[in-house]
mmCIF file of C-alpha atoms in Angstrom:
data_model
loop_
_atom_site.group_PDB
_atom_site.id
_atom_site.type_symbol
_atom_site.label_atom_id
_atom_site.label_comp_id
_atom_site.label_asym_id
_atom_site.label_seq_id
_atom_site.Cartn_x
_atom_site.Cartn_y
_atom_site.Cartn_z
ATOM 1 C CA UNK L 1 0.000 0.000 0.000
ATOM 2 C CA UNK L 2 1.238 3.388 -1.020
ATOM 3 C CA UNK L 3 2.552 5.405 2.223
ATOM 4 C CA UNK L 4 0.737 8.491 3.139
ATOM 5 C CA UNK L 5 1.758 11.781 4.809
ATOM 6 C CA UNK L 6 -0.806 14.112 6.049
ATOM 7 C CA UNK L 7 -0.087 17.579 7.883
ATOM 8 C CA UNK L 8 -1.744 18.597 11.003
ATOM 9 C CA UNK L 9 -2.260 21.833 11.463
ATOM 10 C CA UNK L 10 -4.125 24.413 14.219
ATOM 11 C CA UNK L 11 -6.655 26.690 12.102
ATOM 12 C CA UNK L 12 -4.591 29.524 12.510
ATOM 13 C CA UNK L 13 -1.594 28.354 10.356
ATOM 14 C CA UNK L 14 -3.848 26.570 8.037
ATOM 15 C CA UNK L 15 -3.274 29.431 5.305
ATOM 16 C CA UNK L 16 0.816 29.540 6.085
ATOM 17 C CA UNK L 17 0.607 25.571 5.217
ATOM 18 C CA UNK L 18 -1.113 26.036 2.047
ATOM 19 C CA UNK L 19 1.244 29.027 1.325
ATOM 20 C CA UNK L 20 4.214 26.408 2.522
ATOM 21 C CA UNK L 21 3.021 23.472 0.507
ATOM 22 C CA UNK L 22 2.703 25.926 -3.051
ATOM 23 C CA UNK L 23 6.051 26.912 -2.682
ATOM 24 C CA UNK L 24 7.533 23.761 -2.119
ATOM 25 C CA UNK L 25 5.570 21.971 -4.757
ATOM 26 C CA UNK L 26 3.947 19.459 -2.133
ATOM 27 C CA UNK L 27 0.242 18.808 -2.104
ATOM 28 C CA UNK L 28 -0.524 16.465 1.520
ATOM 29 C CA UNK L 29 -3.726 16.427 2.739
ATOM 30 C CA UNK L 30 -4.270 18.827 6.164
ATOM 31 C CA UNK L 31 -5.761 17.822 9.008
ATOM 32 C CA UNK L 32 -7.263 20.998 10.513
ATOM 33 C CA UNK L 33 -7.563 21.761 13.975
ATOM 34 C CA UNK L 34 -9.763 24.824 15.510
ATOM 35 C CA UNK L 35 -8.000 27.457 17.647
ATOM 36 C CA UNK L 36 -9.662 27.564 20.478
ATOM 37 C CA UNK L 37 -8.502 24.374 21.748
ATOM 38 C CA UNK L 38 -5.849 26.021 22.478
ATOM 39 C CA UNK L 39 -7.160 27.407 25.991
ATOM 40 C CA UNK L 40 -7.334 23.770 27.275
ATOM 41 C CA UNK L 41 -4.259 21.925 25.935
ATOM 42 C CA UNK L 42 -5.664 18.734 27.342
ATOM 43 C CA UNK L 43 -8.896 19.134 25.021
ATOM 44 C CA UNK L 44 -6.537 19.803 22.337
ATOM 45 C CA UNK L 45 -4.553 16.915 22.451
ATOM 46 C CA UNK L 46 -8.117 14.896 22.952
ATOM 47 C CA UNK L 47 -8.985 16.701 19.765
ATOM 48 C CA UNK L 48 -5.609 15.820 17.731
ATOM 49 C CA UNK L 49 -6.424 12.128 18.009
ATOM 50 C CA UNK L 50 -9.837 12.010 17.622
ATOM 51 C CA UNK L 51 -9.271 13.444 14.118
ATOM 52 C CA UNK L 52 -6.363 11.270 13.087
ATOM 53 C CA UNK L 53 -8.603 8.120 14.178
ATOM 54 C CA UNK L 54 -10.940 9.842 12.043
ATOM 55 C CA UNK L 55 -9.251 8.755 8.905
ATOM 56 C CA UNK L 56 -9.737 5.637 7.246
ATOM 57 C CA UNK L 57 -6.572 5.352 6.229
ATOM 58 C CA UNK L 58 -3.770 5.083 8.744
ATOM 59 C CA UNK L 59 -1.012 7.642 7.560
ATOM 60 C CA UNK L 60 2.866 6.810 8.000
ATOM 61 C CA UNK L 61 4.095 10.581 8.677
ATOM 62 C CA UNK L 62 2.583 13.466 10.179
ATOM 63 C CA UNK L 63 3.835 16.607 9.276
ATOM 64 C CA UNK L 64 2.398 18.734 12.645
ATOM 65 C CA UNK L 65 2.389 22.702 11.811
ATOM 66 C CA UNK L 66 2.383 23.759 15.450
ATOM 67 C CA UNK L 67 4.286 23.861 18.254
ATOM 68 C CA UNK L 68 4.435 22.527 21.677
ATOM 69 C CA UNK L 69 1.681 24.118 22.738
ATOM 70 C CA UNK L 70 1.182 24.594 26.386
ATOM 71 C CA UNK L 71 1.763 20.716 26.701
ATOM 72 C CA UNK L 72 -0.690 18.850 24.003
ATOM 73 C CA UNK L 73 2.079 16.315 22.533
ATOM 74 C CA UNK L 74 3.732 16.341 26.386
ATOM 75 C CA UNK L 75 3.483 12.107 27.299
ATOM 76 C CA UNK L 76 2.202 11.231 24.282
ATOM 77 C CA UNK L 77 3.642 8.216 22.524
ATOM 78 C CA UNK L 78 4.373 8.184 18.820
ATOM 79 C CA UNK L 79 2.109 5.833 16.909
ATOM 80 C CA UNK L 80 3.923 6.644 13.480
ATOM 81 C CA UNK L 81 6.306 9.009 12.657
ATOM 82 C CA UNK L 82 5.679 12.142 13.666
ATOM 83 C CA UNK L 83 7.602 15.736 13.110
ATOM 84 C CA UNK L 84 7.065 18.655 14.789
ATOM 85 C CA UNK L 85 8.563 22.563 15.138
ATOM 86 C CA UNK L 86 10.835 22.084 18.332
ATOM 87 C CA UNK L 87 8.773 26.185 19.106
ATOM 88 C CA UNK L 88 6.930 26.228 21.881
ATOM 89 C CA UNK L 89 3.793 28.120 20.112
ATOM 90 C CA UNK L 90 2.578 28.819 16.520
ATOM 91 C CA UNK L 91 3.901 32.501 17.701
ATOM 92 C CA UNK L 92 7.844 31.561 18.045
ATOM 93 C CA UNK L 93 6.893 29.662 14.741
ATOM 94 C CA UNK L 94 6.589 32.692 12.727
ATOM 95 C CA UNK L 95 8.898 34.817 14.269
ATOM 96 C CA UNK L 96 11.796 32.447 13.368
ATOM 97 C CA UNK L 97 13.764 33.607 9.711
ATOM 98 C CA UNK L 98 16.464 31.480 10.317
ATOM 99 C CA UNK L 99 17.555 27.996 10.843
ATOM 100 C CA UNK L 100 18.667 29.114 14.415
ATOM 101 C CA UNK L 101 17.351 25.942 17.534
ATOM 102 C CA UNK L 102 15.279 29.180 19.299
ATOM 103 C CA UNK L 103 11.955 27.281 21.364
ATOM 104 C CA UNK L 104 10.585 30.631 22.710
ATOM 105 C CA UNK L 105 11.329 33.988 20.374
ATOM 106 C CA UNK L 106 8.546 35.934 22.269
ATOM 107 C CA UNK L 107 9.374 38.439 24.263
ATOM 108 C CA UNK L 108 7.888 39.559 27.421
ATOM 109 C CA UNK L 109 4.643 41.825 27.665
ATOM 110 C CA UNK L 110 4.394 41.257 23.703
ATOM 111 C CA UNK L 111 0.780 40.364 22.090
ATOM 112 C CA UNK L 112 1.827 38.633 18.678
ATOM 113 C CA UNK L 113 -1.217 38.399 15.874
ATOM 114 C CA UNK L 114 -0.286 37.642 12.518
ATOM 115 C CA UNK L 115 -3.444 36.617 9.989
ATOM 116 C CA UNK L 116 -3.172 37.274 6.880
ATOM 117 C CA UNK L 117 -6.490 39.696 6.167
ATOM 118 C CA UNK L 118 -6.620 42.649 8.747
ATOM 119 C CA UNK L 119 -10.330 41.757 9.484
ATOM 120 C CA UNK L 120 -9.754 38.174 10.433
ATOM 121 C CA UNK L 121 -8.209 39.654 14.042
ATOM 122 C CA UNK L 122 -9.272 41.098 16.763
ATOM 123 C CA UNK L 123 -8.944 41.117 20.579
ATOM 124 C CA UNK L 124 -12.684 40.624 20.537
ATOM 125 C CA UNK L 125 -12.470 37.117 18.641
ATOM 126 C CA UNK L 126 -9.710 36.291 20.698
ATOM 127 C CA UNK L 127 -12.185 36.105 23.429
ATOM 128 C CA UNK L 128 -14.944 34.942 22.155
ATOM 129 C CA UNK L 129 -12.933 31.947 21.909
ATOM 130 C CA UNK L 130 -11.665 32.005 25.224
ATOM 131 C CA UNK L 131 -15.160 31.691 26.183
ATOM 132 C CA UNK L 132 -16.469 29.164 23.522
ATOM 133 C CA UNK L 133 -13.148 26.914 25.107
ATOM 134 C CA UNK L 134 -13.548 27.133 28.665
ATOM 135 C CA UNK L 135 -16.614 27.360 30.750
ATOM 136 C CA UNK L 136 -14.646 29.652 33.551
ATOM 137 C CA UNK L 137 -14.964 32.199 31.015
ATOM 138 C CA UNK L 138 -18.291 32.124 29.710
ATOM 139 C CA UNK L 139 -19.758 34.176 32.931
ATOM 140 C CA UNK L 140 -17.909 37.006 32.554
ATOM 141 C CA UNK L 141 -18.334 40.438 30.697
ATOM 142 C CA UNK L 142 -15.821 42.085 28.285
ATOM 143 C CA UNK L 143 -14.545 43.877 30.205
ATOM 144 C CA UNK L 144 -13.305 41.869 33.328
ATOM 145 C CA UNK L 145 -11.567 39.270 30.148
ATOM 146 C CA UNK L 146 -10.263 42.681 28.454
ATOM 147 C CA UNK L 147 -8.296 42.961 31.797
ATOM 148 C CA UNK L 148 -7.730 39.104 32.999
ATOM 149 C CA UNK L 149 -6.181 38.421 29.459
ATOM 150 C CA UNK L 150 -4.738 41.305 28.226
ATOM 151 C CA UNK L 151 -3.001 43.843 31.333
ATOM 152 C CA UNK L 152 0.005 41.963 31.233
ATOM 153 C CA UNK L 153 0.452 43.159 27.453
ATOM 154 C CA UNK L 154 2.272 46.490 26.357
ATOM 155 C CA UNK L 155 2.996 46.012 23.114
ATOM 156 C CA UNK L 156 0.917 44.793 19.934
ATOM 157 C CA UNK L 157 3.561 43.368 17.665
ATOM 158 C CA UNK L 158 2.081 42.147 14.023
ATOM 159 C CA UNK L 159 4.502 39.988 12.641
ATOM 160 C CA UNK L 160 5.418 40.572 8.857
ATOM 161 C CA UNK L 161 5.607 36.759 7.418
ATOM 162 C CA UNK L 162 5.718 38.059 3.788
ATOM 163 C CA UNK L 163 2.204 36.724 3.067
ATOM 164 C CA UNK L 164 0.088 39.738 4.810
ATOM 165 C CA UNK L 165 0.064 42.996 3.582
ATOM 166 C CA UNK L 166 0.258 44.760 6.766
ATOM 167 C CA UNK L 167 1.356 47.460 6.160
ATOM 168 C CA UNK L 168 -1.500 48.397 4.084
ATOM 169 C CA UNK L 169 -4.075 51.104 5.249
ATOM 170 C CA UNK L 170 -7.041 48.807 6.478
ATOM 171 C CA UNK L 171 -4.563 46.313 7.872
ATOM 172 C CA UNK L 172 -2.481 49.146 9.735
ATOM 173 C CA UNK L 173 -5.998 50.186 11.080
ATOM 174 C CA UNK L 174 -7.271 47.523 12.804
ATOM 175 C CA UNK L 175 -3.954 46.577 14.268
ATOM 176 C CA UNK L 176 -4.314 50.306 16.008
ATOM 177 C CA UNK L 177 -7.832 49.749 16.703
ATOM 178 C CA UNK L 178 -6.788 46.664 18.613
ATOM 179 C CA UNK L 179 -3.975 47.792 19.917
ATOM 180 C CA UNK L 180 -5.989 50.794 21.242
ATOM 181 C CA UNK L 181 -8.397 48.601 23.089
ATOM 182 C CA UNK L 182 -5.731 46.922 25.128
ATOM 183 C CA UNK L 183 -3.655 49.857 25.555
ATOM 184 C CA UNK L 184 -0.861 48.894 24.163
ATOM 185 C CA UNK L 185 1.840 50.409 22.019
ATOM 186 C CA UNK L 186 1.475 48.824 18.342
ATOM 187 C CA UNK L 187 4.754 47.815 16.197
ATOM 188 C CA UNK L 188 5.923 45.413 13.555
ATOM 189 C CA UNK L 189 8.682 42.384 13.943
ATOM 190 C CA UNK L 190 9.944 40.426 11.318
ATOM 191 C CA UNK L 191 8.803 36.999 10.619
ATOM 192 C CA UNK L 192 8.698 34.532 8.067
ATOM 193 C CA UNK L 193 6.836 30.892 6.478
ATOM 194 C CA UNK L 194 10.576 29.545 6.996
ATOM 195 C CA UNK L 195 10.125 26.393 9.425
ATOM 196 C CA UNK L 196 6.152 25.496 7.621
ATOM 197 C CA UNK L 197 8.315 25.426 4.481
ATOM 198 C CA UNK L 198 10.968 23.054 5.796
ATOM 199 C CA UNK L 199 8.491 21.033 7.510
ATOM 200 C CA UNK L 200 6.485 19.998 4.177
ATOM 201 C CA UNK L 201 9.719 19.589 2.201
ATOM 202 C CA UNK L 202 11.506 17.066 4.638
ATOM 203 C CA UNK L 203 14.105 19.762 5.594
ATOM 204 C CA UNK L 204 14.157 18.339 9.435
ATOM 205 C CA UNK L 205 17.145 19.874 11.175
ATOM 206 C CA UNK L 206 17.583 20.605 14.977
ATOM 207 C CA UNK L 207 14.890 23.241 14.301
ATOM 208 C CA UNK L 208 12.076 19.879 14.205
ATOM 209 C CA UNK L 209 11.697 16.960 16.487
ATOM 210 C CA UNK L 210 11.502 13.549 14.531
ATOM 211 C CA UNK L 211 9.463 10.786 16.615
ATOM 212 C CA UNK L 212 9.881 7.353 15.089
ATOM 213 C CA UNK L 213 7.077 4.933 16.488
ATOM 214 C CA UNK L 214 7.145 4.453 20.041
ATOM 215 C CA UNK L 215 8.866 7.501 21.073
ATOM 216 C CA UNK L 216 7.588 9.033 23.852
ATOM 217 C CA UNK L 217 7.185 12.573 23.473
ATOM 218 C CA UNK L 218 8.363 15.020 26.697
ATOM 219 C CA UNK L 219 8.868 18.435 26.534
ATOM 220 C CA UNK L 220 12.327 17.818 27.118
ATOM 221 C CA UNK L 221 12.448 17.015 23.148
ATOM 222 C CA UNK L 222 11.161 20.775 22.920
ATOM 223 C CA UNK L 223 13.294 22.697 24.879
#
């Protein structure tokens, strides 16, 4: 039987895979995994597996576009191989534009949003999924999740991946809009599609983790 690779992804990547896989020619299927799982890592990783049993066909790879996560491959035990960004977030992910071993290139009291279409972010989204996630959150008004999630930010920081215009008027808007909301200072870093496009192309350096079968994943393997 023919191998198969498939690449799972978290929804907000999905577009920097597709963007990955046209420029390195490769055309896997993508398993895609929504956002706000990330709240409850333990959900997530529920989530992860219940769509890979999903498939009919066992694959022999997966290609993971995401990071460690706040813990969701943490214990788990490779059933086939499986490669994934040694980052510790989809953040660090697209901040790296080199082939540099960095887990964590956040910095401190920095709010990192980097979709491609200006109107595809907001704080506001951010928690509405917060609250479609977690039950702790669903009682509570804008305002007191403004301030539980978002106080500990002083800086808005879009990150320029080459694949959003935003620098362009509407885009530049709603980052300030945003970044108004919060209080925070807006600016730009640099960031690129570099470790999506080595993950799809078999480019697996120190940069990715490579779990045969059996290996059991720690975050030790991360950072």
């Amino acid at each position: 039987m023919e191998k198969e690779t498939v690449i799972l992804t978290c929804s907000s990547l999905e577009r920097y895979v597709k963007r990955a896989q046209e420029k390195m020619h490769t055309n896997y299927p993508i398993i895609v995994i929504d956002r706000i799982y990330h709240v409850e890592p333990a959900t997530m990783k529920t989530v992860i597996w219940q769509e890979l049993e999903k498939r009919k066909r066992k694959p022999d790879t997966i290609l993971a576009a995401m990071g460690f996560c706040g813990g969701v491959w943490d214990q788990v035990r490779a059933q086939v191989r499986t490669v994934i960004p040694r980052v510790d977030d989809c953040v660090s992910l697209l901040l790296a534009t080199d082939d540099r071993y960095i887990p964590n290139r956040k910095e401190s009291g920095h709010l990192y949003l980097y979709e491609d279409e200006p109107e595809k972010f907001s704080v506001l989204s951010l928690l509405k999924d917060y609250r479609k996630a977690s039950k702790e959150f669903q009682g509570l008004d804008e305002e007191t999740l403004l301030h539980m999630w978002f106080d500990q930010y002083y800086f808005l920081d879009i990150i320029d991946t080459g694949y959003n215009d935003c620098y362009e008027l509407a885009y530049a808007e709603q980052a300030q809009k945003n970044a108004d909301m919060i209080h925070a200072a807006l600016d730009y870093v640099q960031g690129s599609n570099r470790i999506l496009e080595k993950l799809v192309s078999g480019e697996w350096d120190e940069q990715f983790l490579v779990a045969e079968p059996g290996h059991l994943i720690r975050h030790g393997d991360f950072f």
